[in-house]
Coordinates of C-alpha atoms and ligand atoms in Angstrom, one line a residue:
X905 CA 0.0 0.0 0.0
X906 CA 2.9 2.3 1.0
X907 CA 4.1 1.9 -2.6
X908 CA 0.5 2.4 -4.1
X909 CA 0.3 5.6 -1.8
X910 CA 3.8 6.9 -3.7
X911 CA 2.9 6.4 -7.2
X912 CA -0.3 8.0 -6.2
X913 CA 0.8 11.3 -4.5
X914 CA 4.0 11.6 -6.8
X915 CA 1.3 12.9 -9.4
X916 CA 0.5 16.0 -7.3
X917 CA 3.6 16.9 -5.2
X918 CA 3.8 19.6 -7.1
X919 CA 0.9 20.9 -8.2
X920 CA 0.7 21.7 -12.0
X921 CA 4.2 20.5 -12.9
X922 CA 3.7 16.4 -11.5
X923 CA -0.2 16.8 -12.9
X924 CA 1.1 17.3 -16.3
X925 CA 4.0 14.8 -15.5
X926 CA 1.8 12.1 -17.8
X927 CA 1.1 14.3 -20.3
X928 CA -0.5 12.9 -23.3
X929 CA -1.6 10.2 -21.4
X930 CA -4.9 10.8 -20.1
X931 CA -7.3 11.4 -22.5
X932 CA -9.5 8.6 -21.5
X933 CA -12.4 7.5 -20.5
X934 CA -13.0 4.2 -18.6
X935 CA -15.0 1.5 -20.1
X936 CA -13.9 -1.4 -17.9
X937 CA -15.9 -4.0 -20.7
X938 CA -12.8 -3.7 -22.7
X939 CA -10.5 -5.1 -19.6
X940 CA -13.0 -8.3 -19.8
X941 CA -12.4 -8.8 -23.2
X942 CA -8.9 -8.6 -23.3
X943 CA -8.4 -11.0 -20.1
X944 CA -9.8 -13.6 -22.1
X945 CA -7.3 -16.3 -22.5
X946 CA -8.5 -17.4 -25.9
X947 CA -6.9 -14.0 -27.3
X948 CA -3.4 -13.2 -28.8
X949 CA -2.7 -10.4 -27.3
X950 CA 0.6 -8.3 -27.8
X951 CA 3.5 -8.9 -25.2
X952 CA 3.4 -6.8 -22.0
X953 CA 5.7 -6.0 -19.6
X954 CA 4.9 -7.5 -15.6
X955 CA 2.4 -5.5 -13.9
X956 CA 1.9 -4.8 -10.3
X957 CA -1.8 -5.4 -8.9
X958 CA -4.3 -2.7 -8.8
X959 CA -1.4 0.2 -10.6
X960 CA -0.7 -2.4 -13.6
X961 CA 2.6 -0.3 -15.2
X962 CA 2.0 3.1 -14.2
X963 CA 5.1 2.5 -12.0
X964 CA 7.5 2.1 -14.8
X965 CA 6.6 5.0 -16.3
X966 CA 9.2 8.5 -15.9
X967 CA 8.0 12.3 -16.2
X968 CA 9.0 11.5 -19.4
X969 CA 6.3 8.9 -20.5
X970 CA 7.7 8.8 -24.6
X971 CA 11.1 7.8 -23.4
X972 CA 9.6 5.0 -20.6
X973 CA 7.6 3.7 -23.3
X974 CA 10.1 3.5 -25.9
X975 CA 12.9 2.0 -23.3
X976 CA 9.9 -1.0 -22.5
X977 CA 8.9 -1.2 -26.9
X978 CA 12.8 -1.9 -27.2
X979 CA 12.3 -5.1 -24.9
X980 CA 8.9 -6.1 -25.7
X981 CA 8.2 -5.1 -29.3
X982 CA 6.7 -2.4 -31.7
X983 CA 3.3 -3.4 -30.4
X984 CA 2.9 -3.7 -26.7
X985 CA 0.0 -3.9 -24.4
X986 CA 0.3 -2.0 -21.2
X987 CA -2.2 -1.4 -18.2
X988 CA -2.8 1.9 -15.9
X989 CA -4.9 1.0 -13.4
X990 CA -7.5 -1.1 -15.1
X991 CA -7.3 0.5 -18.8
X992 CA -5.4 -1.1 -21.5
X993 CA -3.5 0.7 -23.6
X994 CA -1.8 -0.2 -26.6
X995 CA 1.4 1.2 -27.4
X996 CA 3.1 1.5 -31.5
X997 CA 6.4 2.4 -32.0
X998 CA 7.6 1.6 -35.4
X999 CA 6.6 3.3 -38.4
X1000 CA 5.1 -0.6 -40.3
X1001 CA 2.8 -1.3 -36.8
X1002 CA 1.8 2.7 -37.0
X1003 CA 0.6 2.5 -40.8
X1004 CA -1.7 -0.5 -40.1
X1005 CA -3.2 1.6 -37.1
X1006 CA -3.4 4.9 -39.1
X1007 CA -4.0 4.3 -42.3
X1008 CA -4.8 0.8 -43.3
X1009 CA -7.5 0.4 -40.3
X1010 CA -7.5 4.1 -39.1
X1011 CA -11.4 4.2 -39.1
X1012 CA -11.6 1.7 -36.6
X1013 CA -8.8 3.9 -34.4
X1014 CA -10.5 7.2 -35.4
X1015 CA -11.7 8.2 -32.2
X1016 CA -10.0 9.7 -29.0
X1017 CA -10.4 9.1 -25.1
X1018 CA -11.9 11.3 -23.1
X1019 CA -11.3 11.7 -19.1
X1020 CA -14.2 13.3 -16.9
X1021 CA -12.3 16.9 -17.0
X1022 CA -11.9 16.5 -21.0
X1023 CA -15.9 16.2 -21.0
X1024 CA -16.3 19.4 -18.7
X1025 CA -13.7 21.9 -19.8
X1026 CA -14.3 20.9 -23.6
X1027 CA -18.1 21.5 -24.1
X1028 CA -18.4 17.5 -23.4
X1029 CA -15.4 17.5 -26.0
X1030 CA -17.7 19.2 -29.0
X1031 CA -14.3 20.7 -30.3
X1032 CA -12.6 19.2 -32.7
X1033 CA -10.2 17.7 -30.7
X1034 CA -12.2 15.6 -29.1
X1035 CA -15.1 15.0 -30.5
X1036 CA -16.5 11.6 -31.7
X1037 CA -15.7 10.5 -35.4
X1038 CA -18.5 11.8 -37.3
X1039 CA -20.9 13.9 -39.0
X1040 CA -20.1 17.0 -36.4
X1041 CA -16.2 16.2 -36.6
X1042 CA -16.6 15.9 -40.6
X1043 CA -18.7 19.1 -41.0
X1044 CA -16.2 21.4 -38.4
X1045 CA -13.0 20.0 -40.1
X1046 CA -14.3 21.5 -43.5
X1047 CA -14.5 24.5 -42.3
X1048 CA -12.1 24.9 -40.2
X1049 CA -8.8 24.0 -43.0
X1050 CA -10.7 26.8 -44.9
X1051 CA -10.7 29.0 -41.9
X1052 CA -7.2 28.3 -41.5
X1053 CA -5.7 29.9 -44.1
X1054 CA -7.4 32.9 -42.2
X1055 CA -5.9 32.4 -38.7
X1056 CA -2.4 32.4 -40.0
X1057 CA -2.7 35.5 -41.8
X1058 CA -4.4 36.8 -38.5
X1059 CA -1.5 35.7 -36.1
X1060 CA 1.0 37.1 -38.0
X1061 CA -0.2 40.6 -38.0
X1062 CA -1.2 40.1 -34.6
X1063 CA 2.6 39.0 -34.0
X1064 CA 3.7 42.0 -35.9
X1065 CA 1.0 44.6 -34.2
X1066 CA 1.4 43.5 -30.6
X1067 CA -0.8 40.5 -29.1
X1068 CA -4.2 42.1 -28.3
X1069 CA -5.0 39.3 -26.5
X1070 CA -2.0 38.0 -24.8
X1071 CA -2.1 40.4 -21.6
X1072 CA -4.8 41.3 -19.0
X1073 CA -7.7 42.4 -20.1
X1074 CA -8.5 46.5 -19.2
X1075 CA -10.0 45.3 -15.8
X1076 CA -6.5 43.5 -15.3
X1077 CA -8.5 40.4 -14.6
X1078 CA -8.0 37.4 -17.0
X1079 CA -4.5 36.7 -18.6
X1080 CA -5.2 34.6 -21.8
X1081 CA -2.0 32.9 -22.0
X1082 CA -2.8 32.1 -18.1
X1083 CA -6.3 30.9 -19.0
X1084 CA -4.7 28.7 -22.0
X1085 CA -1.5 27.3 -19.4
X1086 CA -4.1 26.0 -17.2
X1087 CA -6.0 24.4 -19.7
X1088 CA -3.1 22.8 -20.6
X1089 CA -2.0 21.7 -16.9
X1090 CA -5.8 20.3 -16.6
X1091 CA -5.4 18.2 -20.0
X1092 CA -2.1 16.8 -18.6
X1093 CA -3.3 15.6 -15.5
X1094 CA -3.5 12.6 -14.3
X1095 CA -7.5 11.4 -13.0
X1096 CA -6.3 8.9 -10.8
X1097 CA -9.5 7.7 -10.0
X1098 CA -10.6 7.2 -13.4
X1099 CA -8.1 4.4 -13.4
X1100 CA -8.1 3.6 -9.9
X1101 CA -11.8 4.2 -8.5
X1102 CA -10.4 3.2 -5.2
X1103 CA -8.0 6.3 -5.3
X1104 CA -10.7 8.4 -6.4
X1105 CA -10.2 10.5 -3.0
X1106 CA -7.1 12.0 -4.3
X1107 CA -9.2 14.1 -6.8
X1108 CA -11.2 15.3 -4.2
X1109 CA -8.6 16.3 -2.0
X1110 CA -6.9 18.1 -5.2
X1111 CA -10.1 19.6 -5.6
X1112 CA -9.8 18.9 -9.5
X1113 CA -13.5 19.6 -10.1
X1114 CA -13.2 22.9 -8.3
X1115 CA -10.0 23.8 -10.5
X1116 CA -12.1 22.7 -13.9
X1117 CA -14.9 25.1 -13.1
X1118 CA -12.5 28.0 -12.1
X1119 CA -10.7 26.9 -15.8
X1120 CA -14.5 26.8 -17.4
X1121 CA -15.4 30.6 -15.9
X1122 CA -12.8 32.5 -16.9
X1123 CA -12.3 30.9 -20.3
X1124 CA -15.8 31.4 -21.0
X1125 CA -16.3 34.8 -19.6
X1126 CA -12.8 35.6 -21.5
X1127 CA -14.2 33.9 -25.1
X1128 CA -17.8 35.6 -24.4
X1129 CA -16.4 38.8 -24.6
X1130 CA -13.7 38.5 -27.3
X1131 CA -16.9 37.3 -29.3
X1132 CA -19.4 40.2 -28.2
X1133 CA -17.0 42.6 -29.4
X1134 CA -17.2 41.1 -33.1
X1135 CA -20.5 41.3 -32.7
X1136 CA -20.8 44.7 -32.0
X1137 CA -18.0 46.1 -35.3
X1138 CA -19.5 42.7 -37.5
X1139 CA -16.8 42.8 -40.1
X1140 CA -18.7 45.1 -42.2
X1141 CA -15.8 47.6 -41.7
X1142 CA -13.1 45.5 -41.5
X1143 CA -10.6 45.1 -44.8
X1144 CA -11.0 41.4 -43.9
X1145 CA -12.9 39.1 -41.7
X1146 CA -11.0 37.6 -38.9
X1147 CA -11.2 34.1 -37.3
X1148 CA -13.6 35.1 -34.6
X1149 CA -16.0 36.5 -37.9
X1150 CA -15.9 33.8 -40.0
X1151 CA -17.0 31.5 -37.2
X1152 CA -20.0 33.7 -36.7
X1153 CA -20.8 34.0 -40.3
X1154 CA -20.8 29.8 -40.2
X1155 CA -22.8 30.0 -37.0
X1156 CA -25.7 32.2 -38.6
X1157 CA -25.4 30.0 -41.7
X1158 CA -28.5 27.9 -41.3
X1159 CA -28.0 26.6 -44.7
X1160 CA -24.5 24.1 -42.9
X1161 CA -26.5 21.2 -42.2
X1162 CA -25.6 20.9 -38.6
X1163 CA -26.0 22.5 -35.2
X1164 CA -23.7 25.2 -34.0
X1165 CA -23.9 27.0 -31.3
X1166 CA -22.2 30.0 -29.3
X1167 CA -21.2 27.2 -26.7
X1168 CA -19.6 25.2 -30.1
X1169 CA -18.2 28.7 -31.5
X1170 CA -16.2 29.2 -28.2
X1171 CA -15.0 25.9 -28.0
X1172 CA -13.6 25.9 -31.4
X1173 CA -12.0 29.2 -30.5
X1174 CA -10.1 28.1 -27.7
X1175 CA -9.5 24.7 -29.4
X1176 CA -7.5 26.6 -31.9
X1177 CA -5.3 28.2 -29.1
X1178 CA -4.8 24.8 -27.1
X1179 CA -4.1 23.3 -30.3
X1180 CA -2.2 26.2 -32.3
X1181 CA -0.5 27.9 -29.7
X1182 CA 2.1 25.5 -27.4
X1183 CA 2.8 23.6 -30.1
X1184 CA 3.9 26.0 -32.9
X1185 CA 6.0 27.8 -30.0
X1186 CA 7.5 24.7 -29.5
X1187 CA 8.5 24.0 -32.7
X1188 CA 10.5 27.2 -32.8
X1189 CA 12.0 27.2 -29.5
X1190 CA 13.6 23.4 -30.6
X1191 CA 14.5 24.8 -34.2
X1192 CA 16.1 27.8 -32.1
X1193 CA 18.0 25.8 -29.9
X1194 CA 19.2 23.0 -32.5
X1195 CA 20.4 25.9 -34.9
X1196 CA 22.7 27.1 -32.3
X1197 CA 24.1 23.8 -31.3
X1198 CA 25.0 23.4 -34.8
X1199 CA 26.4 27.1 -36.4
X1200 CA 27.1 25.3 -39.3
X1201 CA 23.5 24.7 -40.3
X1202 CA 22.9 28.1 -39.4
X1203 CA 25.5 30.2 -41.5
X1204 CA 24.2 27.8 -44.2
X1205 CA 20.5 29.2 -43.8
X1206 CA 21.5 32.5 -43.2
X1207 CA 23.2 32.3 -46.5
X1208 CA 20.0 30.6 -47.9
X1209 CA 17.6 33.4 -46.3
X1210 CA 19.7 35.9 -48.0
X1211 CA 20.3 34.8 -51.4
X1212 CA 16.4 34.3 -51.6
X1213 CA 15.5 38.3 -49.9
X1214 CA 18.6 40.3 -50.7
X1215 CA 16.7 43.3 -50.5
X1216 CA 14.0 43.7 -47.9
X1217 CA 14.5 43.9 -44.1
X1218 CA 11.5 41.8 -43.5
X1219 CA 11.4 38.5 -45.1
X1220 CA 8.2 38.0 -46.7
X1221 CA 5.6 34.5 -46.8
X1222 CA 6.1 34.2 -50.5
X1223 CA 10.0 34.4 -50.2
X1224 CA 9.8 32.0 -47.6
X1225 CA 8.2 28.9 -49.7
X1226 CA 11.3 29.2 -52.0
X1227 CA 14.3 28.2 -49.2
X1228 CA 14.9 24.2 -49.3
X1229 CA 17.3 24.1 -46.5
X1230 CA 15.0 25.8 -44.4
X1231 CA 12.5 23.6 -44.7
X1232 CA 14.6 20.8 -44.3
X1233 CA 15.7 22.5 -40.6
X1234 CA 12.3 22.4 -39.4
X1235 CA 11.7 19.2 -40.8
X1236 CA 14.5 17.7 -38.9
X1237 CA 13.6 20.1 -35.3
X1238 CA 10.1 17.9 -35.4
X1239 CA 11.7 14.3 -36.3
X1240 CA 13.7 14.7 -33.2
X1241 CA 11.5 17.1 -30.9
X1242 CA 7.6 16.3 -31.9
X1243 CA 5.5 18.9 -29.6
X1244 CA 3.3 16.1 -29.2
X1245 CA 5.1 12.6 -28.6
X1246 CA 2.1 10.6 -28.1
X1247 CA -0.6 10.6 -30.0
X1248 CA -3.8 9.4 -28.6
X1249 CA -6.5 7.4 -29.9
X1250 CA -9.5 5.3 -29.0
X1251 CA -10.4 2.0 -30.8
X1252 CA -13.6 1.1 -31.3
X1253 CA -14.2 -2.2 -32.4
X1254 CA -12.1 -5.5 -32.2
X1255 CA -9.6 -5.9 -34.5
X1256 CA -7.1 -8.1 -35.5
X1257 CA -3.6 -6.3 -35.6
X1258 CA -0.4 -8.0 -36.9
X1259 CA -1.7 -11.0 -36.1
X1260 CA -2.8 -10.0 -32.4
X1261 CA -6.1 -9.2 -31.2
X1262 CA -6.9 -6.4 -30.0
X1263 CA -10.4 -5.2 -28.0
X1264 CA -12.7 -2.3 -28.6
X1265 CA -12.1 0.5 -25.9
X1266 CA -8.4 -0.5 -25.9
X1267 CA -6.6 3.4 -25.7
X1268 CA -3.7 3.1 -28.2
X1269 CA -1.1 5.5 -27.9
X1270 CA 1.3 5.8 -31.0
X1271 CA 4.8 7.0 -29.6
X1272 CA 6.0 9.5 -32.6
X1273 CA 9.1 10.3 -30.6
X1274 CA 9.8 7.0 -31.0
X1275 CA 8.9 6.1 -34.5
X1276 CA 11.3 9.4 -35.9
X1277 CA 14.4 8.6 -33.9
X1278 CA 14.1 4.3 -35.2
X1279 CA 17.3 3.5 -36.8
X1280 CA 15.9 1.1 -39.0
X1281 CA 14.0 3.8 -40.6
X1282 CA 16.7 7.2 -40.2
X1283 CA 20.3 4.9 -40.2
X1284 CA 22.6 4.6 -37.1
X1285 CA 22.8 8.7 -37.1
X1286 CA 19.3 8.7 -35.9
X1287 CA 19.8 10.5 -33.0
X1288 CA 21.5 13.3 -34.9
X1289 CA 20.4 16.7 -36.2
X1290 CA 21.2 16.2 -39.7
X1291 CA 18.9 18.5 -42.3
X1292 CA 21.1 17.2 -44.9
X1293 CA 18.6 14.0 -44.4
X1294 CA 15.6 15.7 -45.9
X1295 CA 17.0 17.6 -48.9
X1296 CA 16.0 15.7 -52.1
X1297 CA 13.6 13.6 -50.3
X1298 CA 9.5 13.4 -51.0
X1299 CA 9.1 13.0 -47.3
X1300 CA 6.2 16.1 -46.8
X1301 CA 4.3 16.9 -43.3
X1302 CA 0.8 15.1 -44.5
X1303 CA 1.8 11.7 -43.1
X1304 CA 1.5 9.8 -46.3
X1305 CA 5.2 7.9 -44.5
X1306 CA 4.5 7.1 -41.5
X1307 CA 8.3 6.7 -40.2
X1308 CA 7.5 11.1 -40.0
X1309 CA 4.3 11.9 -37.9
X1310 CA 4.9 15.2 -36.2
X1311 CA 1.4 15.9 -37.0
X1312 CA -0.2 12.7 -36.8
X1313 CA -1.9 11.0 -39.7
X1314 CA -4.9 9.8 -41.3
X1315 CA -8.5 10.8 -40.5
X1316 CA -7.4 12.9 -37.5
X1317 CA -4.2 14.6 -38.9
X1318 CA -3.8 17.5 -37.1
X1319 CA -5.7 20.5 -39.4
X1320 CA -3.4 23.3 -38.4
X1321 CA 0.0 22.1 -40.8
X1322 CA -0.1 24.9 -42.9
X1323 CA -0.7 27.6 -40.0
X1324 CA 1.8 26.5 -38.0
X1325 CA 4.6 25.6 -40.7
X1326 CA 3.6 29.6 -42.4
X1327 CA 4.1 31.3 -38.9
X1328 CA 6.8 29.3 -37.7
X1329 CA 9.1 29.6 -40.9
X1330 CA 8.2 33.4 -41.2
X1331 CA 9.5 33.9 -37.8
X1332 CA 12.2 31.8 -37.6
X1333 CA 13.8 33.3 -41.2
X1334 CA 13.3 37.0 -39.7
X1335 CA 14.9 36.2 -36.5
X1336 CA 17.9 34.6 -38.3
X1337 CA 18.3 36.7 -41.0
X1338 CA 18.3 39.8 -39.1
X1339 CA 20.5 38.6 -36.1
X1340 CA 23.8 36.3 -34.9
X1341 CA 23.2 34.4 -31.9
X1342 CA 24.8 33.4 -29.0
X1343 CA 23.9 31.6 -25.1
X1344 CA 25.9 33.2 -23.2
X1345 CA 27.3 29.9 -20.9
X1346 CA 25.9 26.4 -21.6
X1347 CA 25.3 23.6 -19.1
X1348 CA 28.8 22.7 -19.7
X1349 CA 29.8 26.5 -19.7
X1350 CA 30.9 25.6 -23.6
X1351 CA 27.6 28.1 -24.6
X1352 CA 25.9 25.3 -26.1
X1353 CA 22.0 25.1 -25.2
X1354 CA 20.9 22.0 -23.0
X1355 CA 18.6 19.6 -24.9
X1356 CA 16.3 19.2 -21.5
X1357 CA 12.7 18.5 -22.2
X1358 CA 9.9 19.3 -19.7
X1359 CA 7.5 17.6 -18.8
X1360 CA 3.9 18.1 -19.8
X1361 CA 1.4 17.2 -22.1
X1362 CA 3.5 19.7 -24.4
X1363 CA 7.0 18.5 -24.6
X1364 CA 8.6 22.0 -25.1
X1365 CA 11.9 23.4 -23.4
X1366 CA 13.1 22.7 -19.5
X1367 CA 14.6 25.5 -19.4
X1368 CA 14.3 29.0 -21.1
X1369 CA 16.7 29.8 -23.9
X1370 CA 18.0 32.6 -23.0
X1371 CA 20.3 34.6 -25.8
X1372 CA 21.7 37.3 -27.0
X1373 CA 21.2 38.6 -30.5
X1374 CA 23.7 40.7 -33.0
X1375 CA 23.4 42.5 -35.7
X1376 CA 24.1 40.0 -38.4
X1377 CA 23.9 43.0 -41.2
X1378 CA 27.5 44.0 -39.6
X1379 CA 28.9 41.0 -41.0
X1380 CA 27.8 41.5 -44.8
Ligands
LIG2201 C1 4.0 22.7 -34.8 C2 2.7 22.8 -34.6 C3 1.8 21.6 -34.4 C4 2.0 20.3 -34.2 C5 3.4 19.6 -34.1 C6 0.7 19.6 -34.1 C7 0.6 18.3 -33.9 C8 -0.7 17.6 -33.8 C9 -0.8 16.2 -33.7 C10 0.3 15.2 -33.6 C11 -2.2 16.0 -33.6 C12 -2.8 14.6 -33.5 C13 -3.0 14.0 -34.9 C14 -3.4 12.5 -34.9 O1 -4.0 12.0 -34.0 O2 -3.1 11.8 -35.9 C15 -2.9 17.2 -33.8 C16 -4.2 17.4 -33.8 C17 -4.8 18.6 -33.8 N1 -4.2 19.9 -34.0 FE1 -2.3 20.2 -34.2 N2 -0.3 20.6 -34.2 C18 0.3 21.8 -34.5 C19 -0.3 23.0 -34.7 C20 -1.7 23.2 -34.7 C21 -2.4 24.4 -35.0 C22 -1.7 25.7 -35.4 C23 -3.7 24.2 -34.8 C24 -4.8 25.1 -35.0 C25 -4.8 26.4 -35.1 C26 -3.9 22.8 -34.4 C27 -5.1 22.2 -34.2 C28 -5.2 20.8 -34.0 C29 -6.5 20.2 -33.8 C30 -7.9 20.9 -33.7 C31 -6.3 18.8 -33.7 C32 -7.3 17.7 -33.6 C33 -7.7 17.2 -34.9 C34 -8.7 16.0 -34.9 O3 -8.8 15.3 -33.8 O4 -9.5 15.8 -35.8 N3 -2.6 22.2 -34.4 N4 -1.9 18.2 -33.9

């Protein structure tokens, strides 16, 4: 019990930083038929590792879930069948085992858990996130890659004209990028009594419900606002329609075929920051960091950046599409540093997998971390940041090869490629055209950055990067 009692409480010690410890993890809900089903003796089920009573493998698991998984698919396989608490989850790891799962039977694996606190900060999980594969998730995805195109254009002059939405708001009361950091620390946590019941205490005594309503008020009251305002100036003035219009313009449209309401609007909203925001920040922040661990990548952008806008200070979108090595940089920042290791998914209905067979309601996780660093798929330098790898390769971001999934694949690809991939590139060719830089002392005091991940449903930097930029125009 004492041993129980540690696993248990090591989730919490520390409020927001152990709840997120799990990260990717939870997005579950508990159907206990599915544990049933898969004790049945009759079954080939994929190899496990030894699992303690009551916790199953939740013990063997770090604050750094992709690389505890990985260590456990090296000794038990690319398909591996792991318990928390009572829930099954499936894990993939290789590229062949994730192209069965995402592609060849990805309808059956097209849905996603969903914990208690997913189904109360999410609208029930009407976003798009999260909600069911279906006519609703078909109809908003539409849409939404349309309304895309519109967001990116929207951030950037937003970067460019100072966040209107980043700081307090004129009553000093809600902090955006607060209400969108707790979000994320409730998505990471860990519901222990979903997967214990007996430990179901430990959520009271975190008072998690009482943190998911404080989440639910201010995000709403925030969102209810932001969307009054467009009400009030309705576009008709505007040069163009932002994201927050075009939603409403869809929600008056009685002609879509399906319902959608304010309640949908807002969720969808704040979907697009959970979604958008972490992850495209972490993309840069590892580009950032990798560049400077390796100058000679970067003189041999900056040259690139340069040869392709000789002229203007700013480097524009359409310049940007142009630069090769670029591209191949940020390709090679995701293979080795996908914001979201694990991807989530929910199967539901028996299948046969590989030869093993696997139960409806079984959560599969596929471990892209994983998958991009296999050396049967990227050679022995696996581990390395190498652009060179990508130059002259078909390899895109759509998932069509499934040994590169930084943004998932199939049915439930994530729908914000083109947003991200637009404002990361833009920013990361401005900042490197325009400056040299330098960390001033490095964890070996060689001014090299650290490579130390956090932990969180996220996985974005440890530590800051903290720098300091140069002219680099003195040095043409
Ligand atoms: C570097 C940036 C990004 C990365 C690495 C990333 C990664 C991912 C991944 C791995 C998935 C799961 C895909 C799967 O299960 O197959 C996903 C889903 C999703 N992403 Fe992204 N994403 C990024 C940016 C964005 C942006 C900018 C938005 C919106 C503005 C966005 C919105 C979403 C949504 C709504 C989903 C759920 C799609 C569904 O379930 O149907 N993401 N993303």
């Amino acid at each position: 019990m004492d041993e129980l009692h540690e696993v248990a409480t090591a989730y919490y010690n520390n409020g927001s930083m152990e709840q997120q410890n799990l990260a990717w993890l939870f997005f579950r809900a508990m159907d206990v038929d599915v544990l049933k089903r898969t004790a049945n003796n009759n079954l080939n089920l994929p190899p496990s590792p030894w699992r303690l009573p009551l916790i199953g493998n939740l013990h063997q698991l770090s604050l750094h879930p992709h690389r505890s998984i990985r260590s456990l698919s090296l000794r038990y396989g690319p398909l591996m069948l792991i318990h928390f608490g009572r829930v099954p989850i499936l894990v993939v790891s290789s590229a062949d085992a994730a192209h069965e799962v995402m592609k060849i039977q990805d309808l059956k694996f097209a849905n996603r858990p969903k914990s208690q606190v997913i189904k109360k900060i999410l609208n029930g999980g009407r976003n798009l996130a999260f909600s069911p594969y279906g006519e609703y998730w078909k109809q908003i995805k539409v849409n939404l890659s349309e309304l895309l195109g519109t967001l990116t254009v929207d951030v950037i002059c937003r970067l460019a004209l100072g966040g209107k939405y980043s700081g307090c708001d004129e009553r000093g009361e809600i902090n955006f990028r607060h209400i969108i950091r707790t979000y994320m620390e409730l998505l990471g946590t860990f519901p222990v009594g979903e997967y214990i019941p007996s430990l179901a205490w430990i959520d009271r005594i975190c008072n998690l419900d009482g943190k998911v309503k404080d989440a639910i008020n201010k995000s709403d009251s925030f969102l209810e606002r932001v969307v009054q305002e467009h009400e009030v100036d309705d576009g008709a003035h505007k040069e163009r329609s932002d994201f927050v219009d075009i939603l409403l313009s869809v929600q008056k449209d009685k002609t879509m075929g399906f319902e959608f309401n304010r309640s949908d609007l807002k969720i969808i909203l704040l979907d697009m920051f959970i979604g958008g925001t972490s992850t495209t920040f972490t993309l840069m922040e590892w580009t950032m960091t990798e560049l400077m661990r390796h100058p000679e990548c970067m003189s041999k952008l900056q040259e690139e950046i340069r040869s392709n806008s000789p002229h203007n200070l700013y480097v524009k979108e359409e310049e940007v599409e142009k630069m090769t090595y670029l591209n191949a940089v940020v390709k090679e920042a995701l293979r080795l540093h996908p914001p979201a290791p694990l991807l989530p998914r929910l199967l539901t209905e028996d299948v046969k997998l590989k030869g093993y067979d696997i139960a409806a309601g079984t959560h599969v996780f596929i471990n892209a971390w994983a998958i991009q660093r296999d050396t049967s798929s990227w050679g022995l330098d696996a581990e390395e940041f190498r652009p060179e790898r990508h130059l002259n390769s078909p390899l895109d971001f759509q998932g069509q090869d499934l040994k590169f999934i930084p943004f998932g694949s199939g049915r439930r690809i994530c729908p914000g490629i083109r947003t991200s991939l637009a404002l990361a590139e833009v920013t990361l060719v401005n900042l490197v055209k325009r400056f040299n830089w330098r960390v001033e002392v490095g964890p070996l005091g060689d001014g090299i950055p650290d490579l130390v991940e956090a932990v969180g449903i996220d996985v974005c930097r440890k530590f800051p990067l903290i720098v300091f930029p140069s002219s680099a125009f003195s040095f043409t």
